[in-house]
Amino acid sequence: MEKAQKLLSLAETLTDPDDPSTIEGTLKIGAIASAHINPIPEALPRFASEFPKMRQSVVPGTSLELLDKVDSRQLDLAIIIKPNFELPAPLQWTMLQADPFVMVAPRTWNVESPHLALRTLPFVRYSRISFGGRAVDNYLNTHQIRPNDFVELDDISTILSLVADECGIAIVPRMAIYASQFRATTVIE
């Protein structure tokens, strides 16, 4: 609920209405895949009740694509992973949630040394196209780890499924929306 409230507050700053029920138009929202699970389903009905004459349009994409669309005014706002660079003016960042990155391994694999595992076991890589995947890549480079890539993709749910199916290990953000899938793996913090 708190994330939905923050989204509503952001939307209100776009219009700053005296009477929200009189505002007409379309709010164009960009959202990465995980945002389609949460907070989009919470926020849209609340926004519709507060701004009954406004339409809502949700556009999927990667963080970088959506950031570019906000910067070029094709979108009003975007729910993305925070980039590792300063946003161009006049864009501003509002944190909706912070998820720590964790290593996940199949339940049946005994991982005693995370760095050794990352160097020797198959690695299901979070795509470097995404800001989250770039954060993982920066971590690996900082620790001079060259993993044995099994596959690279930009869908956390699929990554967790592949890990649970013993295809490899991964580093992903520990997001509450994937709690049931995390339970099918061993989480190494």
PDB file of C-alpha atoms in Angstrom:
ATOM      1  CA  MET A   1       0.000   0.000   0.000  1.00  0.00           C
ATOM      2  CA  GLU A   2       2.859   2.380   0.791  1.00  0.00           C
ATOM      3  CA  LYS A   3       4.283   1.999  -2.736  1.00  0.00           C
ATOM      4  CA  ALA A   4       0.872   2.713  -4.256  1.00  0.00           C
ATOM      5  CA  GLN A   5       0.593   5.836  -2.123  1.00  0.00           C
ATOM      6  CA  LYS A   6       4.007   7.044  -3.292  1.00  0.00           C
ATOM      7  CA  LEU A   7       2.919   6.493  -6.902  1.00  0.00           C
ATOM      8  CA  LEU A   8      -0.252   8.497  -6.318  1.00  0.00           C
ATOM      9  CA  SER A   9       1.794  11.301  -4.770  1.00  0.00           C
ATOM     10  CA  LEU A  10       4.073  11.320  -7.796  1.00  0.00           C
ATOM     11  CA  ALA A  11       1.110  11.468 -10.153  1.00  0.00           C
ATOM     12  CA  GLU A  12      -0.386  14.324  -8.160  1.00  0.00           C
ATOM     13  CA  THR A  13       2.809  16.362  -8.561  1.00  0.00           C
ATOM     14  CA  LEU A  14       2.381  16.090 -12.331  1.00  0.00           C
ATOM     15  CA  THR A  15      -0.983  17.853 -12.168  1.00  0.00           C
ATOM     16  CA  ASP A  16      -1.079  19.569  -8.748  1.00  0.00           C
ATOM     17  CA  PRO A  17      -4.865  19.843  -8.968  1.00  0.00           C
ATOM     18  CA  ASP A  18      -7.170  21.877  -6.775  1.00  0.00           C
ATOM     19  CA  ASP A  19      -9.933  19.413  -7.655  1.00  0.00           C
ATOM     20  CA  PRO A  20      -8.563  16.058  -8.924  1.00  0.00           C
ATOM     21  CA  SER A  21     -11.989  14.995 -10.187  1.00  0.00           C
ATOM     22  CA  THR A  22     -11.860  17.686 -12.889  1.00  0.00           C
ATOM     23  CA  ILE A  23      -8.496  16.746 -14.414  1.00  0.00           C
ATOM     24  CA  GLU A  24      -8.771  15.050 -17.815  1.00  0.00           C
ATOM     25  CA  GLY A  25      -6.188  13.348 -20.009  1.00  0.00           C
ATOM     26  CA  THR A  26      -3.986  10.278 -19.951  1.00  0.00           C
ATOM     27  CA  LEU A  27      -1.285   9.422 -17.431  1.00  0.00           C
ATOM     28  CA  LYS A  28       1.375   7.454 -19.310  1.00  0.00           C
ATOM     29  CA  ILE A  29       3.300   5.158 -16.974  1.00  0.00           C
ATOM     30  CA  GLY A  30       6.315   3.060 -17.944  1.00  0.00           C
ATOM     31  CA  ALA A  31       6.910  -0.071 -15.876  1.00  0.00           C
ATOM     32  CA  ILE A  32       9.518  -2.812 -15.765  1.00  0.00           C
ATOM     33  CA  ALA A  33       8.147  -6.359 -15.674  1.00  0.00           C
ATOM     34  CA  SER A  34       8.220  -6.777 -11.890  1.00  0.00           C
ATOM     35  CA  ALA A  35       6.243  -3.545 -11.413  1.00  0.00           C
ATOM     36  CA  HIS A  36       3.348  -5.120 -13.321  1.00  0.00           C
ATOM     37  CA  ILE A  37       2.944  -7.447 -10.328  1.00  0.00           C
ATOM     38  CA  ASN A  38       3.436  -4.764  -7.684  1.00  0.00           C
ATOM     39  CA  PRO A  39       2.826  -1.734  -7.352  1.00  0.00           C
ATOM     40  CA  ILE A  40       0.866  -1.214 -10.624  1.00  0.00           C
ATOM     41  CA  PRO A  41      -2.167  -3.361  -9.605  1.00  0.00           C
ATOM     42  CA  GLU A  42      -2.402  -1.497  -6.278  1.00  0.00           C
ATOM     43  CA  ALA A  43      -1.911   1.991  -7.684  1.00  0.00           C
ATOM     44  CA  LEU A  44      -4.130   2.020 -10.785  1.00  0.00           C
ATOM     45  CA  PRO A  45      -7.514   1.560  -9.052  1.00  0.00           C
ATOM     46  CA  ARG A  46      -6.614   4.134  -6.419  1.00  0.00           C
ATOM     47  CA  PHE A  47      -5.512   6.607  -9.074  1.00  0.00           C
ATOM     48  CA  ALA A  48      -8.741   6.022 -11.030  1.00  0.00           C
ATOM     49  CA  SER A  49     -10.865   6.754  -7.964  1.00  0.00           C
ATOM     50  CA  GLU A  50      -8.933   9.942  -7.177  1.00  0.00           C
ATOM     51  CA  PHE A  51      -8.766  11.125 -10.819  1.00  0.00           C
ATOM     52  CA  PRO A  52     -11.959   9.692 -12.346  1.00  0.00           C
ATOM     53  CA  LYS A  53     -11.638  11.577 -15.670  1.00  0.00           C
ATOM     54  CA  MET A  54      -8.034  10.511 -16.266  1.00  0.00           C
ATOM     55  CA  ARG A  55      -7.120   7.499 -18.385  1.00  0.00           C
ATOM     56  CA  GLN A  56      -4.093   5.398 -17.531  1.00  0.00           C
ATOM     57  CA  SER A  57      -1.718   3.788 -19.979  1.00  0.00           C
ATOM     58  CA  VAL A  58       0.994   1.367 -18.837  1.00  0.00           C
ATOM     59  CA  VAL A  59       3.929   0.766 -21.174  1.00  0.00           C
ATOM     60  CA  PRO A  60       6.308  -2.162 -20.534  1.00  0.00           C
ATOM     61  CA  GLY A  61      10.047  -1.970 -21.080  1.00  0.00           C
ATOM     62  CA  THR A  62      13.513  -2.139 -19.608  1.00  0.00           C
ATOM     63  CA  SER A  63      14.665   0.536 -17.198  1.00  0.00           C
ATOM     64  CA  LEU A  64      16.876   2.215 -19.796  1.00  0.00           C
ATOM     65  CA  GLU A  65      14.138   2.256 -22.460  1.00  0.00           C
ATOM     66  CA  LEU A  66      11.606   3.682 -20.039  1.00  0.00           C
ATOM     67  CA  LEU A  67      14.011   6.299 -18.701  1.00  0.00           C
ATOM     68  CA  ASP A  68      14.641   7.451 -22.267  1.00  0.00           C
ATOM     69  CA  LYS A  69      10.871   7.693 -22.879  1.00  0.00           C
ATOM     70  CA  VAL A  70      10.367   9.809 -19.754  1.00  0.00           C
ATOM     71  CA  ASP A  71      13.273  12.030 -20.771  1.00  0.00           C
ATOM     72  CA  SER A  72      11.754  12.514 -24.245  1.00  0.00           C
ATOM     73  CA  ARG A  73       8.300  13.116 -22.674  1.00  0.00           C
ATOM     74  CA  GLN A  74       6.713  10.057 -24.267  1.00  0.00           C
ATOM     75  CA  LEU A  75       5.912   8.920 -20.700  1.00  0.00           C
ATOM     76  CA  ASP A  76       4.906  10.912 -17.621  1.00  0.00           C
ATOM     77  CA  LEU A  77       6.687   8.637 -15.153  1.00  0.00           C
ATOM     78  CA  ALA A  78       8.367   5.233 -15.008  1.00  0.00           C
ATOM     79  CA  ILE A  79       8.820   2.530 -12.420  1.00  0.00           C
ATOM     80  CA  ILE A  80      12.376   1.339 -12.984  1.00  0.00           C
ATOM     81  CA  ILE A  81      15.484   0.117 -11.227  1.00  0.00           C
ATOM     82  CA  LYS A  82      17.614   3.066 -10.125  1.00  0.00           C
ATOM     83  CA  PRO A  83      20.335   3.773 -12.674  1.00  0.00           C
ATOM     84  CA  ASN A  84      23.950   4.033 -11.569  1.00  0.00           C
ATOM     85  CA  PHE A  85      24.249   7.539 -13.031  1.00  0.00           C
ATOM     86  CA  GLU A  86      22.718  10.934 -12.389  1.00  0.00           C
ATOM     87  CA  LEU A  87      19.391  11.586 -14.055  1.00  0.00           C
ATOM     88  CA  PRO A  88      19.284  14.391 -16.593  1.00  0.00           C
ATOM     89  CA  ALA A  89      17.585  17.591 -15.460  1.00  0.00           C
ATOM     90  CA  PRO A  90      14.667  18.091 -14.855  1.00  0.00           C
ATOM     91  CA  LEU A  91      14.035  14.393 -14.083  1.00  0.00           C
ATOM     92  CA  GLN A  92      13.965  13.342 -10.461  1.00  0.00           C
ATOM     93  CA  TRP A  93      14.168  10.030  -8.637  1.00  0.00           C
ATOM     94  CA  THR A  94      11.756   8.829  -5.944  1.00  0.00           C
ATOM     95  CA  MET A  95      12.560   5.553  -4.180  1.00  0.00           C
ATOM     96  CA  LEU A  96       9.541   3.212  -3.998  1.00  0.00           C
ATOM     97  CA  GLN A  97      11.404   0.264  -2.478  1.00  0.00           C
ATOM     98  CA  ALA A  98      14.928  -1.034  -1.966  1.00  0.00           C
ATOM     99  CA  ASP A  99      15.670  -4.708  -2.510  1.00  0.00           C
ATOM    100  CA  PRO A 100      19.047  -6.185  -1.536  1.00  0.00           C
ATOM    101  CA  PHE A 101      20.812  -8.403  -4.039  1.00  0.00           C
ATOM    102  CA  VAL A 102      21.305 -12.016  -2.962  1.00  0.00           C
ATOM    103  CA  MET A 103      22.866 -15.102  -4.459  1.00  0.00           C
ATOM    104  CA  VAL A 104      20.514 -18.019  -5.022  1.00  0.00           C
ATOM    105  CA  ALA A 105      21.422 -21.654  -5.576  1.00  0.00           C
ATOM    106  CA  PRO A 106      19.467 -24.859  -6.087  1.00  0.00           C
ATOM    107  CA  ARG A 107      18.341 -26.352  -2.779  1.00  0.00           C
ATOM    108  CA  THR A 108      20.308 -29.551  -3.414  1.00  0.00           C
ATOM    109  CA  TRP A 109      23.634 -27.777  -4.066  1.00  0.00           C
ATOM    110  CA  ASN A 110      25.961 -27.184  -1.140  1.00  0.00           C
ATOM    111  CA  VAL A 111      27.455 -23.723  -1.607  1.00  0.00           C
ATOM    112  CA  GLU A 112      30.031 -22.957   1.067  1.00  0.00           C
ATOM    113  CA  SER A 113      31.986 -20.207  -0.679  1.00  0.00           C
ATOM    114  CA  PRO A 114      29.866 -17.801  -2.758  1.00  0.00           C
ATOM    115  CA  HIS A 115      32.862 -16.437  -4.703  1.00  0.00           C
ATOM    116  CA  LEU A 116      34.162 -19.920  -5.490  1.00  0.00           C
ATOM    117  CA  ALA A 117      30.660 -20.949  -6.574  1.00  0.00           C
ATOM    118  CA  LEU A 118      30.406 -17.909  -8.842  1.00  0.00           C
ATOM    119  CA  ARG A 119      33.714 -18.866 -10.466  1.00  0.00           C
ATOM    120  CA  THR A 120      32.993 -22.563 -10.940  1.00  0.00           C
ATOM    121  CA  LEU A 121      29.254 -23.299 -11.149  1.00  0.00           C
ATOM    122  CA  PRO A 122      26.932 -22.502 -14.074  1.00  0.00           C
ATOM    123  CA  PHE A 123      25.678 -18.916 -13.757  1.00  0.00           C
ATOM    124  CA  VAL A 124      22.184 -17.731 -14.701  1.00  0.00           C
ATOM    125  CA  ARG A 125      22.987 -14.103 -15.434  1.00  0.00           C
ATOM    126  CA  TYR A 126      20.603 -11.203 -14.829  1.00  0.00           C
ATOM    127  CA  SER A 127      20.758  -9.348 -18.150  1.00  0.00           C
ATOM    128  CA  ARG A 128      23.267  -6.526 -18.410  1.00  0.00           C
ATOM    129  CA  ILE A 129      20.708  -4.636 -20.497  1.00  0.00           C
ATOM    130  CA  SER A 130      18.904  -3.859 -17.224  1.00  0.00           C
ATOM    131  CA  PHE A 131      20.232  -1.578 -14.500  1.00  0.00           C
ATOM    132  CA  GLY A 132      19.902  -4.470 -12.035  1.00  0.00           C
ATOM    133  CA  GLY A 133      21.949  -6.734 -14.274  1.00  0.00           C
ATOM    134  CA  ARG A 134      24.572  -4.012 -14.586  1.00  0.00           C
ATOM    135  CA  ALA A 135      24.761  -3.819 -10.781  1.00  0.00           C
ATOM    136  CA  VAL A 136      25.424  -7.575 -10.696  1.00  0.00           C
ATOM    137  CA  ASP A 137      28.056  -7.210 -13.418  1.00  0.00           C
ATOM    138  CA  ASN A 138      29.748  -4.388 -11.470  1.00  0.00           C
ATOM    139  CA  TYR A 139      29.885  -6.619  -8.375  1.00  0.00           C
ATOM    140  CA  LEU A 140      31.430  -9.472 -10.357  1.00  0.00           C
ATOM    141  CA  ASN A 141      33.984  -7.157 -11.978  1.00  0.00           C
ATOM    142  CA  THR A 142      34.890  -5.522  -8.652  1.00  0.00           C
ATOM    143  CA  HIS A 143      35.642  -8.976  -7.217  1.00  0.00           C
ATOM    144  CA  GLN A 144      37.383 -10.122 -10.418  1.00  0.00           C
ATOM    145  CA  ILE A 145      34.900 -12.951 -10.880  1.00  0.00           C
ATOM    146  CA  ARG A 146      34.372 -14.329 -14.383  1.00  0.00           C
ATOM    147  CA  PRO A 147      31.374 -16.639 -14.062  1.00  0.00           C
ATOM    148  CA  ASN A 148      30.584 -19.592 -16.293  1.00  0.00           C
ATOM    149  CA  ASP A 149      27.447 -18.154 -17.959  1.00  0.00           C
ATOM    150  CA  PHE A 150      24.694 -20.673 -18.624  1.00  0.00           C
ATOM    151  CA  VAL A 151      22.238 -18.064 -19.944  1.00  0.00           C
ATOM    152  CA  GLU A 152      21.573 -14.316 -19.677  1.00  0.00           C
ATOM    153  CA  LEU A 153      18.036 -12.995 -19.383  1.00  0.00           C
ATOM    154  CA  ASP A 154      16.007 -10.111 -17.983  1.00  0.00           C
ATOM    155  CA  ASP A 155      13.225 -11.900 -16.121  1.00  0.00           C
ATOM    156  CA  ILE A 156      13.748 -12.550 -12.424  1.00  0.00           C
ATOM    157  CA  SER A 157      10.946 -15.105 -12.239  1.00  0.00           C
ATOM    158  CA  THR A 158      12.531 -17.172 -15.022  1.00  0.00           C
ATOM    159  CA  ILE A 159      15.977 -16.842 -13.428  1.00  0.00           C
ATOM    160  CA  LEU A 160      14.608 -18.176 -10.131  1.00  0.00           C
ATOM    161  CA  SER A 161      12.848 -21.044 -11.924  1.00  0.00           C
ATOM    162  CA  LEU A 162      16.080 -22.017 -13.699  1.00  0.00           C
ATOM    163  CA  VAL A 163      17.956 -21.967 -10.388  1.00  0.00           C
ATOM    164  CA  ALA A 164      15.256 -24.089  -8.716  1.00  0.00           C
ATOM    165  CA  ASP A 165      15.555 -26.523 -11.664  1.00  0.00           C
ATOM    166  CA  GLU A 166      19.309 -26.856 -10.969  1.00  0.00           C
ATOM    167  CA  CYS A 167      20.506 -25.044 -14.098  1.00  0.00           C
ATOM    168  CA  GLY A 168      22.855 -22.827 -12.108  1.00  0.00           C
ATOM    169  CA  ILE A 169      23.259 -20.121  -9.498  1.00  0.00           C
ATOM    170  CA  ALA A 170      22.309 -16.446  -9.822  1.00  0.00           C
ATOM    171  CA  ILE A 171      22.471 -13.024  -8.195  1.00  0.00           C
ATOM    172  CA  VAL A 172      19.128 -11.199  -8.155  1.00  0.00           C
ATOM    173  CA  PRO A 173      17.310  -8.575  -6.077  1.00  0.00           C
ATOM    174  CA  ARG A 174      15.368 -10.183  -3.245  1.00  0.00           C
ATOM    175  CA  MET A 175      11.910  -8.874  -4.088  1.00  0.00           C
ATOM    176  CA  ALA A 176       8.917  -9.809  -1.947  1.00  0.00           C
ATOM    177  CA  ILE A 177       6.777 -10.477  -5.023  1.00  0.00           C
ATOM    178  CA  TYR A 178       8.932 -13.535  -5.768  1.00  0.00           C
ATOM    179  CA  ALA A 179       8.824 -14.926  -2.204  1.00  0.00           C
ATOM    180  CA  SER A 180       7.356 -18.293  -3.226  1.00  0.00           C
ATOM    181  CA  GLN A 181      10.051 -18.765  -5.854  1.00  0.00           C
ATOM    182  CA  PHE A 182      12.804 -17.830  -3.405  1.00  0.00           C
ATOM    183  CA  ARG A 183      11.515 -20.589  -1.110  1.00  0.00           C
ATOM    184  CA  ALA A 184      12.370 -23.124  -3.861  1.00  0.00           C
ATOM    185  CA  THR A 185      16.037 -22.062  -3.716  1.00  0.00           C
ATOM    186  CA  THR A 186      18.779 -21.561  -1.170  1.00  0.00           C
ATOM    187  CA  VAL A 187      19.292 -17.838  -0.559  1.00  0.00           C
ATOM    188  CA  ILE A 188      22.847 -16.792   0.284  1.00  0.00           C
ATOM    189  CA  GLU A 189      22.988 -13.225   1.623  1.00  0.00           C
TER     190      GLU A 189
END
